[in-house]
JSON list of C-alpha atoms in Angstrom, two decimals:
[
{"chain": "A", "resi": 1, "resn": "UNK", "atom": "CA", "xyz": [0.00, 0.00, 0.00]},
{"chain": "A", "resi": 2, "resn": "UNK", "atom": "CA", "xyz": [2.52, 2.43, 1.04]},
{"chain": "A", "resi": 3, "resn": "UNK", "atom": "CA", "xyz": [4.70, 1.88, -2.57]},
{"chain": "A", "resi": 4, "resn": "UNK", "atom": "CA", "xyz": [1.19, 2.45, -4.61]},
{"chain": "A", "resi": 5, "resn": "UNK", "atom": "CA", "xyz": [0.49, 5.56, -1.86]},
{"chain": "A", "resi": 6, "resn": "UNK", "atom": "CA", "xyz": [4.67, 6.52, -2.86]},
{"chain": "A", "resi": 7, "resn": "UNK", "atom": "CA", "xyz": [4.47, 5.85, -6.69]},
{"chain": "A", "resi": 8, "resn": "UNK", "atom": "CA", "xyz": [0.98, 7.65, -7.16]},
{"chain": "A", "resi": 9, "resn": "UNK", "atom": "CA", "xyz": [2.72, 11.07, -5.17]},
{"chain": "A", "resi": 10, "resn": "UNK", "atom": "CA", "xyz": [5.59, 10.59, -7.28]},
{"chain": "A", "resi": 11, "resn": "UNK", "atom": "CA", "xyz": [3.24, 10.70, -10.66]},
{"chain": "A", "resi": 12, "resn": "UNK", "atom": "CA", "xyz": [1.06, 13.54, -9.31]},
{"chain": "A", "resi": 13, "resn": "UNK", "atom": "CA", "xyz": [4.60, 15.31, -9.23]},
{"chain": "A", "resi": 14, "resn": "UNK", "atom": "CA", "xyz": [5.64, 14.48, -12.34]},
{"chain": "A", "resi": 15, "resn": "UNK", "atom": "CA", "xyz": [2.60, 15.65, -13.73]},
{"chain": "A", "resi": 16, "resn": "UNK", "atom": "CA", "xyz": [2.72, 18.87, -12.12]},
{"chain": "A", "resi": 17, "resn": "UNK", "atom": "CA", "xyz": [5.92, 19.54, -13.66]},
{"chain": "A", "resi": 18, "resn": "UNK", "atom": "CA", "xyz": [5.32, 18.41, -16.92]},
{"chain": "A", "resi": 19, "resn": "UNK", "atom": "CA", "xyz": [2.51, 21.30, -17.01]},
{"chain": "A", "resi": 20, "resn": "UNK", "atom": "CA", "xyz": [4.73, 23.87, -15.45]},
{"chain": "A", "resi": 21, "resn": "UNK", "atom": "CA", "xyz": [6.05, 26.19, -18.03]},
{"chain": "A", "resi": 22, "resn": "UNK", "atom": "CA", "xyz": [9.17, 29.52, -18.03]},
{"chain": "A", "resi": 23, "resn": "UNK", "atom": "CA", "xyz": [7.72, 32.81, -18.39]},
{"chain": "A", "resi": 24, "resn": "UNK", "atom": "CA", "xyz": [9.43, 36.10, -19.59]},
{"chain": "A", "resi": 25, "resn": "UNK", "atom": "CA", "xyz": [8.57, 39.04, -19.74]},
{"chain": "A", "resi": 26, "resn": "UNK", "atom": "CA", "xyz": [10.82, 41.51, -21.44]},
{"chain": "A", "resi": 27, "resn": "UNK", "atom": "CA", "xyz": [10.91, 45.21, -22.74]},
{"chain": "A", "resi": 28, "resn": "UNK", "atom": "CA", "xyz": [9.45, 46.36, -18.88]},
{"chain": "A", "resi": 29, "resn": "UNK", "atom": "CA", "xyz": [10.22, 49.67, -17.36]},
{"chain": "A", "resi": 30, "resn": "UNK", "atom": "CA", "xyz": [12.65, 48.52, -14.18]},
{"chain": "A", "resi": 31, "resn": "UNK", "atom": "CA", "xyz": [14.57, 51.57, -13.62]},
{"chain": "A", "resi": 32, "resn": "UNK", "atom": "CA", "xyz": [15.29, 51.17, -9.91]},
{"chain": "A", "resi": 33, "resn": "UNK", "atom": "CA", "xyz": [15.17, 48.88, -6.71]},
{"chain": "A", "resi": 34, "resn": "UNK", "atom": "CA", "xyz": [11.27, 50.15, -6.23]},
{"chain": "A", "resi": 35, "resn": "UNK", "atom": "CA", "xyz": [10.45, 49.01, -9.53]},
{"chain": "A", "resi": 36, "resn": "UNK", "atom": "CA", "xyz": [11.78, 45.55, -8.90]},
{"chain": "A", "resi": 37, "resn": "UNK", "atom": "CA", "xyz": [9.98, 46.16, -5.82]},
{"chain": "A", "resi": 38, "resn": "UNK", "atom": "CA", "xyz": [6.62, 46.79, -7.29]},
{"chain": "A", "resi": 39, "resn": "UNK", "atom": "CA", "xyz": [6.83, 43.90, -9.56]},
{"chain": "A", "resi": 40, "resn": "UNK", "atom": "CA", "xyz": [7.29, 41.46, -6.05]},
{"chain": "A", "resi": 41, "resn": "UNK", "atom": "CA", "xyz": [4.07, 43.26, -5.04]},
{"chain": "A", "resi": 42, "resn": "UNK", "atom": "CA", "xyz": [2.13, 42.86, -8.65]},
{"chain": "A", "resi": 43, "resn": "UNK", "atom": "CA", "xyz": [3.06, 38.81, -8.49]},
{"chain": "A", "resi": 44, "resn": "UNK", "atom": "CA", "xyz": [2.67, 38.18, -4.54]},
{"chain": "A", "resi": 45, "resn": "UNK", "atom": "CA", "xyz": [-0.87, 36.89, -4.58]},
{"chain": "A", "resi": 46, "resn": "UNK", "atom": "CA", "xyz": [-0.68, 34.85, -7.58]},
{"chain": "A", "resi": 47, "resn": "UNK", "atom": "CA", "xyz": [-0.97, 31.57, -7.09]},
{"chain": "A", "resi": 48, "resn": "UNK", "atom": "CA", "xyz": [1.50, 29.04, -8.52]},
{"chain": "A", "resi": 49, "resn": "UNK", "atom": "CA", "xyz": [4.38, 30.83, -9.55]},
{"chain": "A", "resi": 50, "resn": "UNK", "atom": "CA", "xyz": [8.22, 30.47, -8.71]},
{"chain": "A", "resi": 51, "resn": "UNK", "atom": "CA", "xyz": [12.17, 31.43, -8.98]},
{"chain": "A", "resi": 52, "resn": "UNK", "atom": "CA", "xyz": [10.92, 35.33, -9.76]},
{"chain": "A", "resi": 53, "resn": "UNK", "atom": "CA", "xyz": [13.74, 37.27, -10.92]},
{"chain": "A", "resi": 54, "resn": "UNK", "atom": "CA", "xyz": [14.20, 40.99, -12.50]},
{"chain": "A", "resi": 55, "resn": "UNK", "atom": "CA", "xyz": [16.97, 42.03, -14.36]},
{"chain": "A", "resi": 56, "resn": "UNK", "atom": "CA", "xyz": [16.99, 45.44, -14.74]},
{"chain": "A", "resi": 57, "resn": "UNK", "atom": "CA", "xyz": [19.49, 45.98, -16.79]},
{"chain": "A", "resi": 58, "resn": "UNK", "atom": "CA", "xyz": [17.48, 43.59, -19.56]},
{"chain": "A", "resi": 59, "resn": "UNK", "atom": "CA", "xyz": [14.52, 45.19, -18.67]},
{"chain": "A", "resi": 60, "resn": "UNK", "atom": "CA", "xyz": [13.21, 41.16, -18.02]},
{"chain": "A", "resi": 61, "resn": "UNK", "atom": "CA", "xyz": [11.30, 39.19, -15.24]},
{"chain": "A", "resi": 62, "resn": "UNK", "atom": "CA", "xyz": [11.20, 35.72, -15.44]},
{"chain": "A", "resi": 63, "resn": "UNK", "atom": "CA", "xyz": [9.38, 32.81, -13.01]},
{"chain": "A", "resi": 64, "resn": "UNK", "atom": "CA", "xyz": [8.03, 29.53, -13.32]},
{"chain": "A", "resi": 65, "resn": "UNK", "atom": "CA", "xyz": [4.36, 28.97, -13.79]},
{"chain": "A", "resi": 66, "resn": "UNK", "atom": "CA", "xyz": [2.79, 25.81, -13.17]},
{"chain": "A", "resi": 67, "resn": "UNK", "atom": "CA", "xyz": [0.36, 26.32, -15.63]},
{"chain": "A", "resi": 68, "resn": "UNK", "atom": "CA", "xyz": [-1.06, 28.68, -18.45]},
{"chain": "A", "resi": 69, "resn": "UNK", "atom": "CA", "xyz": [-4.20, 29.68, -16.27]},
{"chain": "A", "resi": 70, "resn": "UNK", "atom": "CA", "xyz": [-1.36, 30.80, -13.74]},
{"chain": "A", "resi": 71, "resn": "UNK", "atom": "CA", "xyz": [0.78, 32.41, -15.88]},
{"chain": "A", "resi": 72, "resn": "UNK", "atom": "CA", "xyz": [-2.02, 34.51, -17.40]},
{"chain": "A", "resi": 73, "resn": "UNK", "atom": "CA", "xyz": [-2.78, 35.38, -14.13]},
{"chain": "A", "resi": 74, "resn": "UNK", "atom": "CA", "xyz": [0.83, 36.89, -13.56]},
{"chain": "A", "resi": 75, "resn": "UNK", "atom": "CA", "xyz": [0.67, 38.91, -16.66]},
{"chain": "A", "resi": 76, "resn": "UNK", "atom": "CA", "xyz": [-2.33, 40.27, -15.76]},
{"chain": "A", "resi": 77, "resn": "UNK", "atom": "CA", "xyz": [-1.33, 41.11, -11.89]},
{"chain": "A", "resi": 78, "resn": "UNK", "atom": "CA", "xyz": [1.41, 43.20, -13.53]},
{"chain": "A", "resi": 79, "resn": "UNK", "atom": "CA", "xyz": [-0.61, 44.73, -15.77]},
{"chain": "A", "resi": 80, "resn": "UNK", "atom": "CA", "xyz": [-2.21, 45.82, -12.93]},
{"chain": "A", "resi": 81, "resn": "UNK", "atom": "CA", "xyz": [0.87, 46.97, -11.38]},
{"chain": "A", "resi": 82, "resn": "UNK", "atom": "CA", "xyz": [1.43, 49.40, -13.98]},
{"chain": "A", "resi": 83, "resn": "UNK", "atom": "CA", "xyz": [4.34, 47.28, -15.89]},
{"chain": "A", "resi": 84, "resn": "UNK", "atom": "CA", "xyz": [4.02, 46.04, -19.39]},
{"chain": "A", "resi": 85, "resn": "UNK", "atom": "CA", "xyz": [6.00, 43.72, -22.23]},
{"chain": "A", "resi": 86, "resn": "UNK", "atom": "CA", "xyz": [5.94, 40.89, -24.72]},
{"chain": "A", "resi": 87, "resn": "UNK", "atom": "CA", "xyz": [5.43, 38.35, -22.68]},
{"chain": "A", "resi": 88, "resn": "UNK", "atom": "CA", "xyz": [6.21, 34.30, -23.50]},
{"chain": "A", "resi": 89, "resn": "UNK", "atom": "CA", "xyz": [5.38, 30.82, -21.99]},
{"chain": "A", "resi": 90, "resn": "UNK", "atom": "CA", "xyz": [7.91, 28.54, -23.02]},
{"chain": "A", "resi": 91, "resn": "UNK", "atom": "CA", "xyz": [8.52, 30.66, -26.11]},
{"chain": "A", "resi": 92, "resn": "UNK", "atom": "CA", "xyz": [4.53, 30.90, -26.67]},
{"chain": "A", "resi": 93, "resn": "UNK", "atom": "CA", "xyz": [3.23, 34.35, -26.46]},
{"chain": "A", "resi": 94, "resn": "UNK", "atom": "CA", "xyz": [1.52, 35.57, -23.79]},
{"chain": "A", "resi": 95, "resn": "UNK", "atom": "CA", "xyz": [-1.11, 38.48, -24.22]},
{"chain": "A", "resi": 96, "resn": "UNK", "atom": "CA", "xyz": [-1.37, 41.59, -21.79]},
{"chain": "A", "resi": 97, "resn": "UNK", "atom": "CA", "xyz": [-5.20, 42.69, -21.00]},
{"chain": "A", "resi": 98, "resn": "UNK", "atom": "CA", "xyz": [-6.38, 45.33, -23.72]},
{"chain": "A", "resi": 99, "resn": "UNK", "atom": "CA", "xyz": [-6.03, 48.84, -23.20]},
{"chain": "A", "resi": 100, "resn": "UNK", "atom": "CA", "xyz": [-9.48, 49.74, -23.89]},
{"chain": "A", "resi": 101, "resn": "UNK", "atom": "CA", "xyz": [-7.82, 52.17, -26.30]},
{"chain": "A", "resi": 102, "resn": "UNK", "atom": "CA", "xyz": [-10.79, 51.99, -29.78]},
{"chain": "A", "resi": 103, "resn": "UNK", "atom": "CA", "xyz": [-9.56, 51.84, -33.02]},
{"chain": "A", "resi": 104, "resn": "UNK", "atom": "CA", "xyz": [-8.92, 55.32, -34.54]},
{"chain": "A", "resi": 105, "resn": "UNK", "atom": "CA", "xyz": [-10.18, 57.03, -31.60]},
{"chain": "A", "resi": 106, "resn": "UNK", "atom": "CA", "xyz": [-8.79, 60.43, -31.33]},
{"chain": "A", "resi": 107, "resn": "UNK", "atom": "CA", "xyz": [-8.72, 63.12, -28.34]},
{"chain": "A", "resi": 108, "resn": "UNK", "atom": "CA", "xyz": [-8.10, 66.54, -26.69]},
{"chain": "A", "resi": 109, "resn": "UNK", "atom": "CA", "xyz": [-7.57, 64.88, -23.37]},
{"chain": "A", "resi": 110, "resn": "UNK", "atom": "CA", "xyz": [-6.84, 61.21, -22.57]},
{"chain": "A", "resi": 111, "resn": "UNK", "atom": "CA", "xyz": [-6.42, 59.68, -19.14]},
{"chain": "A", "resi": 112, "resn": "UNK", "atom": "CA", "xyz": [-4.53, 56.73, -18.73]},
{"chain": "A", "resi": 113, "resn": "UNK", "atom": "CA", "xyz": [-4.29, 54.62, -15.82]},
{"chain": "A", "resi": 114, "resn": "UNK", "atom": "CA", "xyz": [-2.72, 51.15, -14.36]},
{"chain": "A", "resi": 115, "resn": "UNK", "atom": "CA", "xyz": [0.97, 52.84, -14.99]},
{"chain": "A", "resi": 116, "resn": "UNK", "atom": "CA", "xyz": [3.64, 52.49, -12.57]},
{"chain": "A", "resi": 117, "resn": "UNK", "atom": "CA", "xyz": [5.00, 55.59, -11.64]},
{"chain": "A", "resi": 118, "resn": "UNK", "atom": "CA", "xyz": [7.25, 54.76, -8.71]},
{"chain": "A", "resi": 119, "resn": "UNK", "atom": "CA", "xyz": [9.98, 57.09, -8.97]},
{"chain": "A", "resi": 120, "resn": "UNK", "atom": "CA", "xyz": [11.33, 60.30, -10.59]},
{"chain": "A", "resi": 121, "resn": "UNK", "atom": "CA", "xyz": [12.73, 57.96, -13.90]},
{"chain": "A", "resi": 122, "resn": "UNK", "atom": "CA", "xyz": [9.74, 56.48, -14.45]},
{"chain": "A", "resi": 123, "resn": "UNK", "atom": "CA", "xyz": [7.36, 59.45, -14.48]},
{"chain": "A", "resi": 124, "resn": "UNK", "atom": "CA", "xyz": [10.17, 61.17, -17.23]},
{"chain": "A", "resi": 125, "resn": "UNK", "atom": "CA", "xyz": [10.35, 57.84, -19.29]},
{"chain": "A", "resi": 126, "resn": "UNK", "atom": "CA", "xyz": [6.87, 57.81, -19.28]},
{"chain": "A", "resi": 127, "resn": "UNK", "atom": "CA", "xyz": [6.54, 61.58, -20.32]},
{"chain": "A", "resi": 128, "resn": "UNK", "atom": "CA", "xyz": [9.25, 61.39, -23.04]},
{"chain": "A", "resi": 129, "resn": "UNK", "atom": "CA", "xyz": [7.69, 58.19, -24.66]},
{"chain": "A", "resi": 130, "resn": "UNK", "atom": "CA", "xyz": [3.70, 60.16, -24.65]},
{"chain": "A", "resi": 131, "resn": "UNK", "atom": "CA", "xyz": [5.66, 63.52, -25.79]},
{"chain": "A", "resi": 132, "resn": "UNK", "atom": "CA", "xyz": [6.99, 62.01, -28.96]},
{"chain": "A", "resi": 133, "resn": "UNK", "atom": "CA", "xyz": [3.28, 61.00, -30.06]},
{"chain": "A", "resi": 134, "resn": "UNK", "atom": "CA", "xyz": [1.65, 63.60, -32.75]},
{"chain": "A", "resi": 135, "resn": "UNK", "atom": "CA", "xyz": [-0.94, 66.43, -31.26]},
{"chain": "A", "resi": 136, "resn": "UNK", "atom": "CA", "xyz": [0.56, 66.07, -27.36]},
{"chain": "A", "resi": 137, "resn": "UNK", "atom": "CA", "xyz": [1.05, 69.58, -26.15]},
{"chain": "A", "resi": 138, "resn": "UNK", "atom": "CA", "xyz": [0.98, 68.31, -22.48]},
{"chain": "A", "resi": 139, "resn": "UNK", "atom": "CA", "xyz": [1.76, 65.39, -20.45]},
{"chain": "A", "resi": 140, "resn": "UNK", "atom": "CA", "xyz": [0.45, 65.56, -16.62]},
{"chain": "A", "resi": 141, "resn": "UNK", "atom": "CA", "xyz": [2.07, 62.63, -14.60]},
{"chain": "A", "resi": 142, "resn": "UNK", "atom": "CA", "xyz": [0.36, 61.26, -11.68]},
{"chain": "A", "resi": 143, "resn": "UNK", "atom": "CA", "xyz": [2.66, 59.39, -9.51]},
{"chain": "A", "resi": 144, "resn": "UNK", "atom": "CA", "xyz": [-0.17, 58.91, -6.79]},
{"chain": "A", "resi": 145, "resn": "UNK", "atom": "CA", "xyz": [-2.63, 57.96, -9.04]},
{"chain": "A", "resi": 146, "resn": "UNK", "atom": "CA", "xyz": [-0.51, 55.99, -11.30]},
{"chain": "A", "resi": 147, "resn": "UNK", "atom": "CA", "xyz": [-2.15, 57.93, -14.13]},
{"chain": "A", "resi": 148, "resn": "UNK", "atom": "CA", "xyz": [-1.08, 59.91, -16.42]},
{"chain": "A", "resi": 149, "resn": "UNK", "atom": "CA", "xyz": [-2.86, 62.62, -18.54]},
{"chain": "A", "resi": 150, "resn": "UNK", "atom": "CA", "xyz": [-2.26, 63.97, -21.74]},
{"chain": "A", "resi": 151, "resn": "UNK", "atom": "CA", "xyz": [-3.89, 66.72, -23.53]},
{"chain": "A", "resi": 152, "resn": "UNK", "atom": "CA", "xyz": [-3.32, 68.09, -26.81]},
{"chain": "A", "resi": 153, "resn": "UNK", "atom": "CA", "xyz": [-5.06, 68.25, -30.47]},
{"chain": "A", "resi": 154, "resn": "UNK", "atom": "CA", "xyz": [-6.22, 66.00, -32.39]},
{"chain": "A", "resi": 155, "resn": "UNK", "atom": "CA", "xyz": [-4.09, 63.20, -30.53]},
{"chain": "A", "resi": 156, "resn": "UNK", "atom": "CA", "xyz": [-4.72, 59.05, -31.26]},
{"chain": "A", "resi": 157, "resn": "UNK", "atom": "CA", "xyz": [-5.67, 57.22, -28.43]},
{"chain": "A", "resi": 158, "resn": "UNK", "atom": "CA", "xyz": [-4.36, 54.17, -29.65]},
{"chain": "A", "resi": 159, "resn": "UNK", "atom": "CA", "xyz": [-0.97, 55.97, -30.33]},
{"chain": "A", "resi": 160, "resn": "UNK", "atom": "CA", "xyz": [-0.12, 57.27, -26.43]},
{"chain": "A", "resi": 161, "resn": "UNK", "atom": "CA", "xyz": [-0.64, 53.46, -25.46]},
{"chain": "A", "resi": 162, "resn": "UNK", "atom": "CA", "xyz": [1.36, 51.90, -28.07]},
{"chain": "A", "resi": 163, "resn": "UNK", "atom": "CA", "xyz": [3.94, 54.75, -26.30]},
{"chain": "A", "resi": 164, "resn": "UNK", "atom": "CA", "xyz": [3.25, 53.48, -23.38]},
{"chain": "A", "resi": 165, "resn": "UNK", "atom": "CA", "xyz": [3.75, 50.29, -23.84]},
{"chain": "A", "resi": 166, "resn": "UNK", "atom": "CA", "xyz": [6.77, 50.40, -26.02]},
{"chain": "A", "resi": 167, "resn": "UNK", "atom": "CA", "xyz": [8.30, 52.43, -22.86]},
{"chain": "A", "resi": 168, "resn": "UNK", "atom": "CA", "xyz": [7.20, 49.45, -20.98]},
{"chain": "A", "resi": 169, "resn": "UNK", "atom": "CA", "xyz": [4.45, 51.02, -18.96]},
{"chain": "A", "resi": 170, "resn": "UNK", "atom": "CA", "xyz": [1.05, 49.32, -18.86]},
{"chain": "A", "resi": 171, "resn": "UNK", "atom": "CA", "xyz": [-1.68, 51.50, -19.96]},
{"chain": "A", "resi": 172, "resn": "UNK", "atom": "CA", "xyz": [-5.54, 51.21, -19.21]},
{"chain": "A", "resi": 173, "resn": "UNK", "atom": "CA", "xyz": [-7.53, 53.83, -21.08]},
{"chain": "A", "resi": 174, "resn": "UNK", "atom": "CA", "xyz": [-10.62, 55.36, -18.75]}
]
């Protein structure tokens, strides 16, 4: 009994790792310790992950994920933390939430949120990516709020995010 009890913990095991998978994440905004800090904070309460690491200098994080439900879950917990890159499961990609950014959608004013502003380099990466987008005359940064607001003419929606994101900033569009 005990070597069936033994054999069938062993397989349950096995099985668990089989399904486990890597994940990276890389193009993210670390520019300090309280970014790597925020990203410990974004992944805490997710269930199933392991081995998280930031490189900062890479602009990565990589962990294990024991499976795909929990490794969506991760990207989506720092999405909520305000980080954002091209994310992979064993070299599968791995979508962040949408922006809620519509197609062609243009705008005086835009607020953005879900952007982690932690520090003095974050809130000027974050400016200098939005100011390079057409129509931005202005580019409030909310460091509180992790928001960020930009006004200007005639500006596309869809445009500050994809600056956003290529800065490696999440961006949720309220």
């Amino acid at each position: 009994m005990r070597t069936i009890l033994g054999l069938s913990a062993a397989l349950m095991m096995l099985a668990a790792t089989a399904s486990a998978g890597d994940v990276k994440v890389e193009g993210v905004h670390l520019c300090c310790g309280a970014c790597v800090k925020g990203v410990g904070k974004a992944l805490k309460g997710v269930d199933g992950l392991a081995g998280i690491q930031c490189d900062r200098k890479a602009g990565s994080i990589v962990f294990s994920a024991e499976s795909g439900d929990a490794a969506k879950s991760a990207i989506a917990a720092l999405a909520d933390g305000g980080f954002f890159g091209t994310a992979t499961l064993d070299g599968n990609g791995v979508a962040f939430p949408k922006s809620g950014a519509k197609s062609g959608a243009k705008a005086d004013s835009i607020s953005i949120s879900h952007v982690h502003l932690c520090c003095g380099g974050c809130i000027s990466a974050a400016a200098k990516a939005v100011r390079g987008v057409e129509g931005v005359a202005d580019v409030d940064c909310d460091r509180a709020g992790s928001s960020v607001k930009v006004t200007g003419s005639d500006v596309s929606v869809e445009a500050v995010v994809k600056a956003l994101n290529g800065a490696g900033f999440n961006a949720k569009v309220e």
